[in-house]
Coordinates of C-alpha atoms in Angstrom, one line a residue:
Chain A
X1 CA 0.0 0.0 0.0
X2 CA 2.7 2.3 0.9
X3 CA 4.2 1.8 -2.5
X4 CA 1.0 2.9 -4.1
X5 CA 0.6 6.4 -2.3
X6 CA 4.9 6.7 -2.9
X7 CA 3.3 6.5 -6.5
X8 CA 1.1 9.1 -6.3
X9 CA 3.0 11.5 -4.7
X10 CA 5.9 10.8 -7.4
X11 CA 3.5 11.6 -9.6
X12 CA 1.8 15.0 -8.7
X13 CA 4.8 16.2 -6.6
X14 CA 8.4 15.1 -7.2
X15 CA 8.4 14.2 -11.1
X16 CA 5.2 16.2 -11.7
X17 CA 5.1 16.3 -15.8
X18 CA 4.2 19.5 -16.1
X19 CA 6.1 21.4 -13.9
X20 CA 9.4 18.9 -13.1
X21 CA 9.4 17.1 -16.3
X22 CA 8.0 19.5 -18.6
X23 CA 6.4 17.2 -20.7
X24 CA 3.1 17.3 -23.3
X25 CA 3.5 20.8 -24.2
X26 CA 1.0 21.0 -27.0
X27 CA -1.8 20.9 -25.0
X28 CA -0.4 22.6 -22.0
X29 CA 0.2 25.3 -24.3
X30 CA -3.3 24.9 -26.5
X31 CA -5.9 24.0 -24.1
X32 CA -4.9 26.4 -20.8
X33 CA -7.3 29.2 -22.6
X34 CA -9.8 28.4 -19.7
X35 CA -9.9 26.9 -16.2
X36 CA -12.8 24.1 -17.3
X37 CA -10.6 23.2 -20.7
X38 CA -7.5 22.5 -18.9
X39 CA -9.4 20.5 -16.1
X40 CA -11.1 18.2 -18.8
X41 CA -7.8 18.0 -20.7
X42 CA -6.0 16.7 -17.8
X43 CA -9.0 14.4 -17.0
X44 CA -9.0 12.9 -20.3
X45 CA -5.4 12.4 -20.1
X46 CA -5.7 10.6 -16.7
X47 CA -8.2 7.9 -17.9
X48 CA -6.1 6.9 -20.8
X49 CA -3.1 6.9 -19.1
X50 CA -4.6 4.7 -16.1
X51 CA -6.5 2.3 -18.9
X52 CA -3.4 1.8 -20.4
X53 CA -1.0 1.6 -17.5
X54 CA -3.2 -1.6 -16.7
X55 CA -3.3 -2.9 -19.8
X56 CA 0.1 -2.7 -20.9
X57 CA 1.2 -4.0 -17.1
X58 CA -0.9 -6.7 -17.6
X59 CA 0.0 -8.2 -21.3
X60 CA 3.5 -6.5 -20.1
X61 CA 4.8 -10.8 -20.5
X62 CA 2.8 -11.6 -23.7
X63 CA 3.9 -8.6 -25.9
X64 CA 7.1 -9.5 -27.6
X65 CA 10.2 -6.6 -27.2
X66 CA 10.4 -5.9 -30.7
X67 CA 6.7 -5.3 -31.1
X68 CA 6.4 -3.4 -28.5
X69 CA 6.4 0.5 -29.4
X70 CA 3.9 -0.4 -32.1
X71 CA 1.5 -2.9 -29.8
X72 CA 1.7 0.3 -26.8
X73 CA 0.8 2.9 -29.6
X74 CA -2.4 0.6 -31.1
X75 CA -3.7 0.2 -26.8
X76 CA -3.4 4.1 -26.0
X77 CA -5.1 4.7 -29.4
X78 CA -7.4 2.6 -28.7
X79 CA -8.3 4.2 -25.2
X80 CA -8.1 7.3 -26.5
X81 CA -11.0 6.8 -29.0
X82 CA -13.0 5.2 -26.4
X83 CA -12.4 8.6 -24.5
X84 CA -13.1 10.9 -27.1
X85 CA -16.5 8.6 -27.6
X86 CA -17.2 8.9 -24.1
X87 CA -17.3 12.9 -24.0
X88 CA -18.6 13.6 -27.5
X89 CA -21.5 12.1 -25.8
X90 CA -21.7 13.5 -22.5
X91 CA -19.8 17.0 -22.6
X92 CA -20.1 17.7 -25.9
X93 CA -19.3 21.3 -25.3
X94 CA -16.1 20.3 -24.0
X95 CA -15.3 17.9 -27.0
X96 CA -15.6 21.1 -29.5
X97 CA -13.4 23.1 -27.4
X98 CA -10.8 20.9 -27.0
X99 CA -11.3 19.6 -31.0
X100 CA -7.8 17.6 -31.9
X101 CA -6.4 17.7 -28.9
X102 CA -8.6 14.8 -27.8
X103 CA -7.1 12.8 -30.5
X104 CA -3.5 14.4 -30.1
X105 CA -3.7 12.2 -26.3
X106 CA -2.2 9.5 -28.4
X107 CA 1.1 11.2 -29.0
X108 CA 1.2 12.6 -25.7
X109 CA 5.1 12.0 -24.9
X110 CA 3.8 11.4 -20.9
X111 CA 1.7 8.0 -22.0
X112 CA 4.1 6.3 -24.2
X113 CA 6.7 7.7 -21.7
X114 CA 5.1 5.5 -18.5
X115 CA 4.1 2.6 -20.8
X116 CA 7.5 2.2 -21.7
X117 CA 9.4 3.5 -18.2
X118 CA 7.2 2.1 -15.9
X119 CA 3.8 -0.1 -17.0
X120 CA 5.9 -2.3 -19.2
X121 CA 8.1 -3.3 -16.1
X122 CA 6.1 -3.2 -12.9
X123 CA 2.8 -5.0 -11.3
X124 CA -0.3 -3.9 -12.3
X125 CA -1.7 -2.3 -9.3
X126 CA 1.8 -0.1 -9.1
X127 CA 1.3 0.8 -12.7
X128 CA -2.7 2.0 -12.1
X129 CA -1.3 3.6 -9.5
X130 CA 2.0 5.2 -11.4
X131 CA -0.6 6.2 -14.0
X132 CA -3.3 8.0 -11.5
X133 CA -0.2 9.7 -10.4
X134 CA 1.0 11.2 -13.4
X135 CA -2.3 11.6 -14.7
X136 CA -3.4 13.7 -11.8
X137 CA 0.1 15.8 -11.3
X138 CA -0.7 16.8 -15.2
X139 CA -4.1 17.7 -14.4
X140 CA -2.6 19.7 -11.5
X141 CA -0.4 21.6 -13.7
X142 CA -2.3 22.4 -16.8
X143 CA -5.4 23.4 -14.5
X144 CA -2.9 25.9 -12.6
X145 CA -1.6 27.3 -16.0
X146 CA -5.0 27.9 -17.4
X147 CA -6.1 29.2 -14.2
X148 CA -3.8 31.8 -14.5
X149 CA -4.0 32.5 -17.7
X150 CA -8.5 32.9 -18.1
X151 CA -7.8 35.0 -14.6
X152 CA -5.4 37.6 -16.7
X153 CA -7.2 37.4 -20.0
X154 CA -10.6 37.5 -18.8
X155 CA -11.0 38.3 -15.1
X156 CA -12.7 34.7 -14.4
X157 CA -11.8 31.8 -12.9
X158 CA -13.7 28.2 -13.8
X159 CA -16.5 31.1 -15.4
X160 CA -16.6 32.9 -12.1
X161 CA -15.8 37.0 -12.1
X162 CA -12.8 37.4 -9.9
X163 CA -12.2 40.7 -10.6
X164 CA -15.6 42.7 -10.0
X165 CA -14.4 44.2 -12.6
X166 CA -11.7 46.4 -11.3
X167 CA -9.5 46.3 -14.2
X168 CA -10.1 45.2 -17.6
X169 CA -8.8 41.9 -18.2
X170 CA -5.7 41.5 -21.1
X171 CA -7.2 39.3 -23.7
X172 CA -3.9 38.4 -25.1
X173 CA -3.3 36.0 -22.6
X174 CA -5.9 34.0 -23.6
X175 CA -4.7 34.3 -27.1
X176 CA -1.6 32.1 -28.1
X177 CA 1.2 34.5 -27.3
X178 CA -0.5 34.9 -23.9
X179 CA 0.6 30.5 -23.2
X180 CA 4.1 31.4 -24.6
X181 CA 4.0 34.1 -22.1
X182 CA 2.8 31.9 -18.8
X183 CA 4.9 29.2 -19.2
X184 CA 7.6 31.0 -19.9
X185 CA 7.4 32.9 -16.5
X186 CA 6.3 29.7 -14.6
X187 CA 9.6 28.0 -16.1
X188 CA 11.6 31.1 -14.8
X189 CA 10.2 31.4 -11.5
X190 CA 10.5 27.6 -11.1
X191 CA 14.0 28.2 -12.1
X192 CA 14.4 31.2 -9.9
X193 CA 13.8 29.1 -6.8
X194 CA 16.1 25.9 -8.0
X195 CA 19.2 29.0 -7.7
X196 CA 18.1 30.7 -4.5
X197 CA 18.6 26.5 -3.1
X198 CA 21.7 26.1 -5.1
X199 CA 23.1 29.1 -3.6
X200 CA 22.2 28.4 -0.2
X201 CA 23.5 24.7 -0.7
X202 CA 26.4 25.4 -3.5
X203 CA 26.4 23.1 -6.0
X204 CA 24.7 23.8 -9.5
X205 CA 21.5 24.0 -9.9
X206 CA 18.8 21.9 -11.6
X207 CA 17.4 24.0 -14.4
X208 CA 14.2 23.3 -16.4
X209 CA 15.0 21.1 -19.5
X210 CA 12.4 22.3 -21.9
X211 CA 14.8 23.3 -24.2
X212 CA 16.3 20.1 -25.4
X213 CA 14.9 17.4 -27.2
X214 CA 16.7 14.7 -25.6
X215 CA 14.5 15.7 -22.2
X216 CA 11.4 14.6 -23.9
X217 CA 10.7 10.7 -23.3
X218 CA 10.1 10.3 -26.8
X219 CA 10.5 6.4 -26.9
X220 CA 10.5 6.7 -30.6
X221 CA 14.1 8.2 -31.5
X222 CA 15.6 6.9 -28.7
X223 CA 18.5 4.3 -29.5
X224 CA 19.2 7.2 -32.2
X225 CA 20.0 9.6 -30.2
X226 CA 24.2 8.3 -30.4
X227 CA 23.7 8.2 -33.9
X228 CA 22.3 11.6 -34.5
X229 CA 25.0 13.2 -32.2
X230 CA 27.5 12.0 -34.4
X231 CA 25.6 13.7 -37.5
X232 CA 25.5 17.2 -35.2
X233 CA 22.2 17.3 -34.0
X234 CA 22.3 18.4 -30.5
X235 CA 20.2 15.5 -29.5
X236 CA 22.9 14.2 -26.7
X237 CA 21.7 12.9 -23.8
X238 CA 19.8 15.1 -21.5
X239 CA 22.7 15.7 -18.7
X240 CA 25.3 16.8 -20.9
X241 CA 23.4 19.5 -23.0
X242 CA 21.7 20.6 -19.4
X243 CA 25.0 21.2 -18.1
X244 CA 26.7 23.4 -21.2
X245 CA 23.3 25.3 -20.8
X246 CA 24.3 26.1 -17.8
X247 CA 28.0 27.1 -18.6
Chain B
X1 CA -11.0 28.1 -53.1
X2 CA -7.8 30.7 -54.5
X3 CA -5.4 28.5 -53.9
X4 CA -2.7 31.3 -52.8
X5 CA -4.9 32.3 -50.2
X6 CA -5.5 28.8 -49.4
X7 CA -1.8 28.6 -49.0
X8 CA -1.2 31.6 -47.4
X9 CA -4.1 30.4 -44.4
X10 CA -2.5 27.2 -44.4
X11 CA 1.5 28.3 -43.5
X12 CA 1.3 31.6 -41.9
X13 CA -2.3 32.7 -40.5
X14 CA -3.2 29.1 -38.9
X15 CA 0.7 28.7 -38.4
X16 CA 1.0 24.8 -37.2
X17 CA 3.3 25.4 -34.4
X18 CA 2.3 29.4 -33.2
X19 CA -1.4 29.7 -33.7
X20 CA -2.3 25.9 -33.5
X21 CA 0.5 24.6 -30.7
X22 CA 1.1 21.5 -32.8
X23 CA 4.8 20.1 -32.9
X24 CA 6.3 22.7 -30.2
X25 CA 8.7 19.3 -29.3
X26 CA 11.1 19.8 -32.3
X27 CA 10.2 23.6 -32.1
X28 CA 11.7 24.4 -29.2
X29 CA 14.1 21.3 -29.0
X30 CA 15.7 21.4 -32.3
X31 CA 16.0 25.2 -33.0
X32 CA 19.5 25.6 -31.5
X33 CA 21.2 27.0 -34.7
X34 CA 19.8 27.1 -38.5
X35 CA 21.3 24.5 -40.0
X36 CA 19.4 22.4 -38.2
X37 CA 16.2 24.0 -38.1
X38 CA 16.5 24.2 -42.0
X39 CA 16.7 20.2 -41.9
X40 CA 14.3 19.5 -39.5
X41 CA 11.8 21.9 -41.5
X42 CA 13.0 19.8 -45.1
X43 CA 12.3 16.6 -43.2
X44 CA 8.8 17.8 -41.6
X45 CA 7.6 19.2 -45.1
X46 CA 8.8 15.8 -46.6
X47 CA 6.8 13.5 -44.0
X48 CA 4.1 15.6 -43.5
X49 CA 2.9 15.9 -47.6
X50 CA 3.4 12.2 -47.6
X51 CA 0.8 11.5 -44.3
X52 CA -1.2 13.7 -45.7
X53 CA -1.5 11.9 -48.8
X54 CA -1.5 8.5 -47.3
X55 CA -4.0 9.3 -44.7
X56 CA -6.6 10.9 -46.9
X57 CA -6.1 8.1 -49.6
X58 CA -6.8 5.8 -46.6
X59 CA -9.8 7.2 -45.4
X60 CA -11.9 7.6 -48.4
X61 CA -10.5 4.3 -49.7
X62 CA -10.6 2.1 -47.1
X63 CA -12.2 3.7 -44.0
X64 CA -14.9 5.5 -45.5
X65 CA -16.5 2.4 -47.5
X66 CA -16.3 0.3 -44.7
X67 CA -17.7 2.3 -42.8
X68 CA -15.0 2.5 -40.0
X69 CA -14.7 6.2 -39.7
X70 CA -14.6 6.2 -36.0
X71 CA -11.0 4.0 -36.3
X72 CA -9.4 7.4 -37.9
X73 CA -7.2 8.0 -34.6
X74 CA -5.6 4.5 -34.8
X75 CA -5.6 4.2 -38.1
X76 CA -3.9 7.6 -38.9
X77 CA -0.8 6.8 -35.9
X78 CA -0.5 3.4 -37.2
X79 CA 0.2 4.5 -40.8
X80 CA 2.0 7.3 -39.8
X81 CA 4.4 5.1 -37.5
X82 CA 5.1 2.8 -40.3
X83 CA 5.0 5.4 -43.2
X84 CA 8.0 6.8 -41.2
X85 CA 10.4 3.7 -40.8
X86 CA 9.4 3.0 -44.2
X87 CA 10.4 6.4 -45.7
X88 CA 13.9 6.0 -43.7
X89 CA 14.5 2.4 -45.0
X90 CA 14.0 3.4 -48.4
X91 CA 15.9 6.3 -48.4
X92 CA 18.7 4.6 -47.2
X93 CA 19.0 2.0 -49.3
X94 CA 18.2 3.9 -52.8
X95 CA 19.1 7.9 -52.2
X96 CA 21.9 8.5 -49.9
X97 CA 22.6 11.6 -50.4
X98 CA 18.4 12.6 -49.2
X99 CA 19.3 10.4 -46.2
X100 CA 22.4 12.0 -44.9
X101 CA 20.7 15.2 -44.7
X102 CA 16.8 13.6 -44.0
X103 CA 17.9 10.7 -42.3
X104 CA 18.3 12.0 -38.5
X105 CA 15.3 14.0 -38.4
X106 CA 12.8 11.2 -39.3
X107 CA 12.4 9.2 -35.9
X108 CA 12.1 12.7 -34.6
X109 CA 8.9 13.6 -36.6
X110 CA 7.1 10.0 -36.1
X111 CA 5.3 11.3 -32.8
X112 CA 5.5 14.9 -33.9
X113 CA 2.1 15.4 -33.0
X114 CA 1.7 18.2 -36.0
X115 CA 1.8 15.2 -38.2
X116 CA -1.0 13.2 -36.8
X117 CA -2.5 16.7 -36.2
X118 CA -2.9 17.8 -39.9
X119 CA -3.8 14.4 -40.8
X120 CA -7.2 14.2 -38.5
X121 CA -7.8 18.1 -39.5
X122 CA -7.9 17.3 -43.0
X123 CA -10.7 14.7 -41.9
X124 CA -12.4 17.0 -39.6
X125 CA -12.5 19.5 -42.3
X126 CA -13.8 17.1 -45.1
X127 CA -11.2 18.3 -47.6
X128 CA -10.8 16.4 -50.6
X129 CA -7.9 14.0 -51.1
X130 CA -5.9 17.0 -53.7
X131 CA -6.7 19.3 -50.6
X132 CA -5.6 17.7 -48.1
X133 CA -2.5 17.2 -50.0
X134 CA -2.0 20.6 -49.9
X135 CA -2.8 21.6 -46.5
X136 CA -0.4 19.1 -45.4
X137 CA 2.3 20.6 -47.5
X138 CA 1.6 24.5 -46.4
X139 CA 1.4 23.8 -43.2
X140 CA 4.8 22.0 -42.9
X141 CA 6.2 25.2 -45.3
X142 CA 4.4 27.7 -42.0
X143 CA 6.3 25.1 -39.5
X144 CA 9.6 25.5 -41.4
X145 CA 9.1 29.2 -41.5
X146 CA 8.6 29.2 -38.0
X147 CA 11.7 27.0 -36.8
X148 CA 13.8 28.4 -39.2
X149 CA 12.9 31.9 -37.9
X150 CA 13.0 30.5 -33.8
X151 CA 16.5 29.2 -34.8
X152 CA 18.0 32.6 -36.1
X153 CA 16.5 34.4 -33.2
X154 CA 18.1 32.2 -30.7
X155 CA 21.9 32.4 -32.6
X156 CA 21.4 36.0 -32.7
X157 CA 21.1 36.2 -28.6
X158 CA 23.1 33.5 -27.9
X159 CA 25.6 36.0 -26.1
X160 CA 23.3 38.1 -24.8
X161 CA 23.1 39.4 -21.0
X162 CA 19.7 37.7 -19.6
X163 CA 18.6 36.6 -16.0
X164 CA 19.8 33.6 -14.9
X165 CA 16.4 32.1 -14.4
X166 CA 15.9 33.0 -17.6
X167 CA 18.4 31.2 -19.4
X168 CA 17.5 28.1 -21.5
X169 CA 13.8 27.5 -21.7
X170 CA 11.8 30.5 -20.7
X171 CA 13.7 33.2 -23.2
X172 CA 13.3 31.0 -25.9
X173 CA 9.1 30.6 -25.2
X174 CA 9.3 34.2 -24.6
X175 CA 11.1 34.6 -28.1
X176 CA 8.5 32.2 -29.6
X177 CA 5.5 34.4 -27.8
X178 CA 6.9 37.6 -29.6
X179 CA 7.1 35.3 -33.0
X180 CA 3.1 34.3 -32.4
X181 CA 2.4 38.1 -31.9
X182 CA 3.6 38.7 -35.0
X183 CA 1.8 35.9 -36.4
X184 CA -1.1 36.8 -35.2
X185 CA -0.8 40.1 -37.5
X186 CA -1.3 37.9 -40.5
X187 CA -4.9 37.3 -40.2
X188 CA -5.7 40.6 -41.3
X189 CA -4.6 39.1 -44.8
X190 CA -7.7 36.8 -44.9

């Protein structure tokens, strides 16, 4: 049991994948224009990771190793149009707003990320768990972005005035400059404290790595990654570019 | 429809990456010089015309007579995933020279979402198999564009004197926020 809740809090606390690993940034960047998109996104995002956590745990000793990536890619897809089913039907106001992104779950770098990191290796009930975790710390994190962002382009928050409108809200931060914007100051801010610790500490400090490929668990060009270095494209692993960042 | 203003709506008013937030992986993670860029945005235009033209082929060939419409999402991923290998082993067996300066890219682009992005669009918008075709191929010429643009930006301030927390990630969304602002301009043209 203890291993479970370790798994949750890994999940919307220590490697949260919005804020820690900075991953899925097309629809933490699309869907934030309101408080209720960003919730539904996340939600979304949590069933089909959970459904495919336990699925992939559970065949993880009948699916053959070369077969893998494709056999992970055809379960999430197939959870992913049971989802978008699922709320065409019963918030179908949310299912226009969100439009592709529903589909877009399917490439979302955090699912195929745990399936291959995590589900493919562990129990079942750890993997649910893993999954809930990860699905819940992104929910966390796009919901906080698009929080911010409806309360500074449009006063409200979840549809509520916040403001009684004292000042006239700055619609360009529910436009798509306005989710550059955000995350670009959440990123610095988060950044801002790793330094203060670093410099009460000494040591270096652990920077955001949103700005190199390699930090993206994209299970697909891994195993190239030596390759491509050798061709010149700065697709090293993670540590090494993170660190001549920092130079 | 005029086809230059179907092209101009395709690459720079509905830009992929700065209006539509498809594909900001490779935007922000390969757009460290313009060498690069300018390869990454030759590979995307490459796959992405070819999805486009698979995928529609495949829906009102295959899905859409057997009435298995609803399969789009899987379908599309799958074809993509193996268009992609496909592509790579073919180039490297029969044109070299594409491959050395293709060749790295393509595992890159397989779960580019943009890809699988156009590819449902083009459904959702009903267009026809010549327009998907195109709107695949704009849209990859607006993502170029964009990453080849991102990518002279960042050389050019390289050097420059920023905040430390600002280093790395955050200047470079802030740089791609300016770049959207400017997009945004564009849709007076329409």
């Amino acid at each position: 049991m203890n291993r479970c809740v370790e798994r949750l809090y890994n999940g919307i606390i220590k490697e949260n994948p919005t804020f820690v690993q900075m991953l899925g940034m097309c629809p933490t960047l699309a869907i934030t224009t309101s408080a209720i998109n960003g919730i539904g996104m996340g939600l979304a995002t949590t069933a089909v990771l959970v459904m495919s956590n336990l699925m992939i745990s559970m065949f993880r000793k009948v699916i053959p190793d070369k077969v893998r990536i494709p056999a992970y890619i055809v379960i999430i897809a197939s959870f992913v149009t049971i989802v978008s089913f699922l709320m065409q039907a019963f918030t179908p106001e949310l299912y226009e707003s969100l439009g592709v992104f529903i589909s877009l779950i399917v490439v979302n770098c955090i699912i195929l990320g745990r399936a291959e990191a995590y589900a493919s290796k562990n129990p079942v009930i750890y993997s649910v768990f893993d999954g809930l975790g990860m699905g819940l710390g992104f929910t966390l994190g796009i919901t906080i972005i698009a929080c911010i962002r409806e309360f500074l382009g449009a006063g409200t928050i979840f549809g509520i005035t916040v403001t009684a409108e004292l000042f006239e809200p700055i619609g360009i931060f529910t436009a798509s400059p306005g989710a550059f914007f955000v995350l670009a100051f959440i990123v610095a801010f988060i950044n801002s404290r790793a330094i203060r610790k670093a410099r009460k500490k000494g040591g270096r400090p652990e920077l955001c790595r949103i700005a190199d490929c390699a930090s993206c668990q994209n299970v697909m060009c891994q195993g190239r990654r030596t390759e491509s270095a050798e061709n010149g494209l700065e697709t090293a692993p993670s540590d090494e570019n993170g660190r001549k960042e920092q130079a | 429809m005029n086809i230059f203003l179907f092209a101009v709506s395709a690459a720079l008013v509905n830009n992929v990456v700065l209006v539509q937030f498809q594909g900001i992986c490779p935007f922000i993670g390969v757009s460290k010089n313009t060498k690069t860029a300018a390869g990454m945005g030759g590979a995307v235009i490459f796959v992405m015309t070819l999805a486009s033209t698979v995928t529609s082929l495949i829906y009102y060939y295959v899905l859409v007579p057997l009435d298995l419409k609803y399969m789009n999402t899987i379908a599309f991923i799958l074809v993509i995933a193996g268009l992609v290998q496909f592509v790579e082993m073919f180039l490297k067996k029969k044109m070299r020279a594409l491959y050395s300066s293709l060749g790295v890219y393509l595992p890159l682009i397989t779960t580019n979402c943009a890809v699988l992005g156009i590819a449902i669009t083009n459904v959702q918008k009903e267009l026809s198999v010549g327009m998907s075709i195109l709107n695949g191929f704009f849209s990859a010429v607006g993502f170029a564009i964009a990453i080849v643009i991102l990518a002279s930006i960042r050389e050019k301030t390289e050097h420059n004197k920023i905040p430390e927390a600002f280093k790395g990630g955050p200047i470079v969304l802030l740089a791609a926020g300016l770049m959207a602002m400017a997009f945004n301009g564009f849709s007076g043209l329409m």
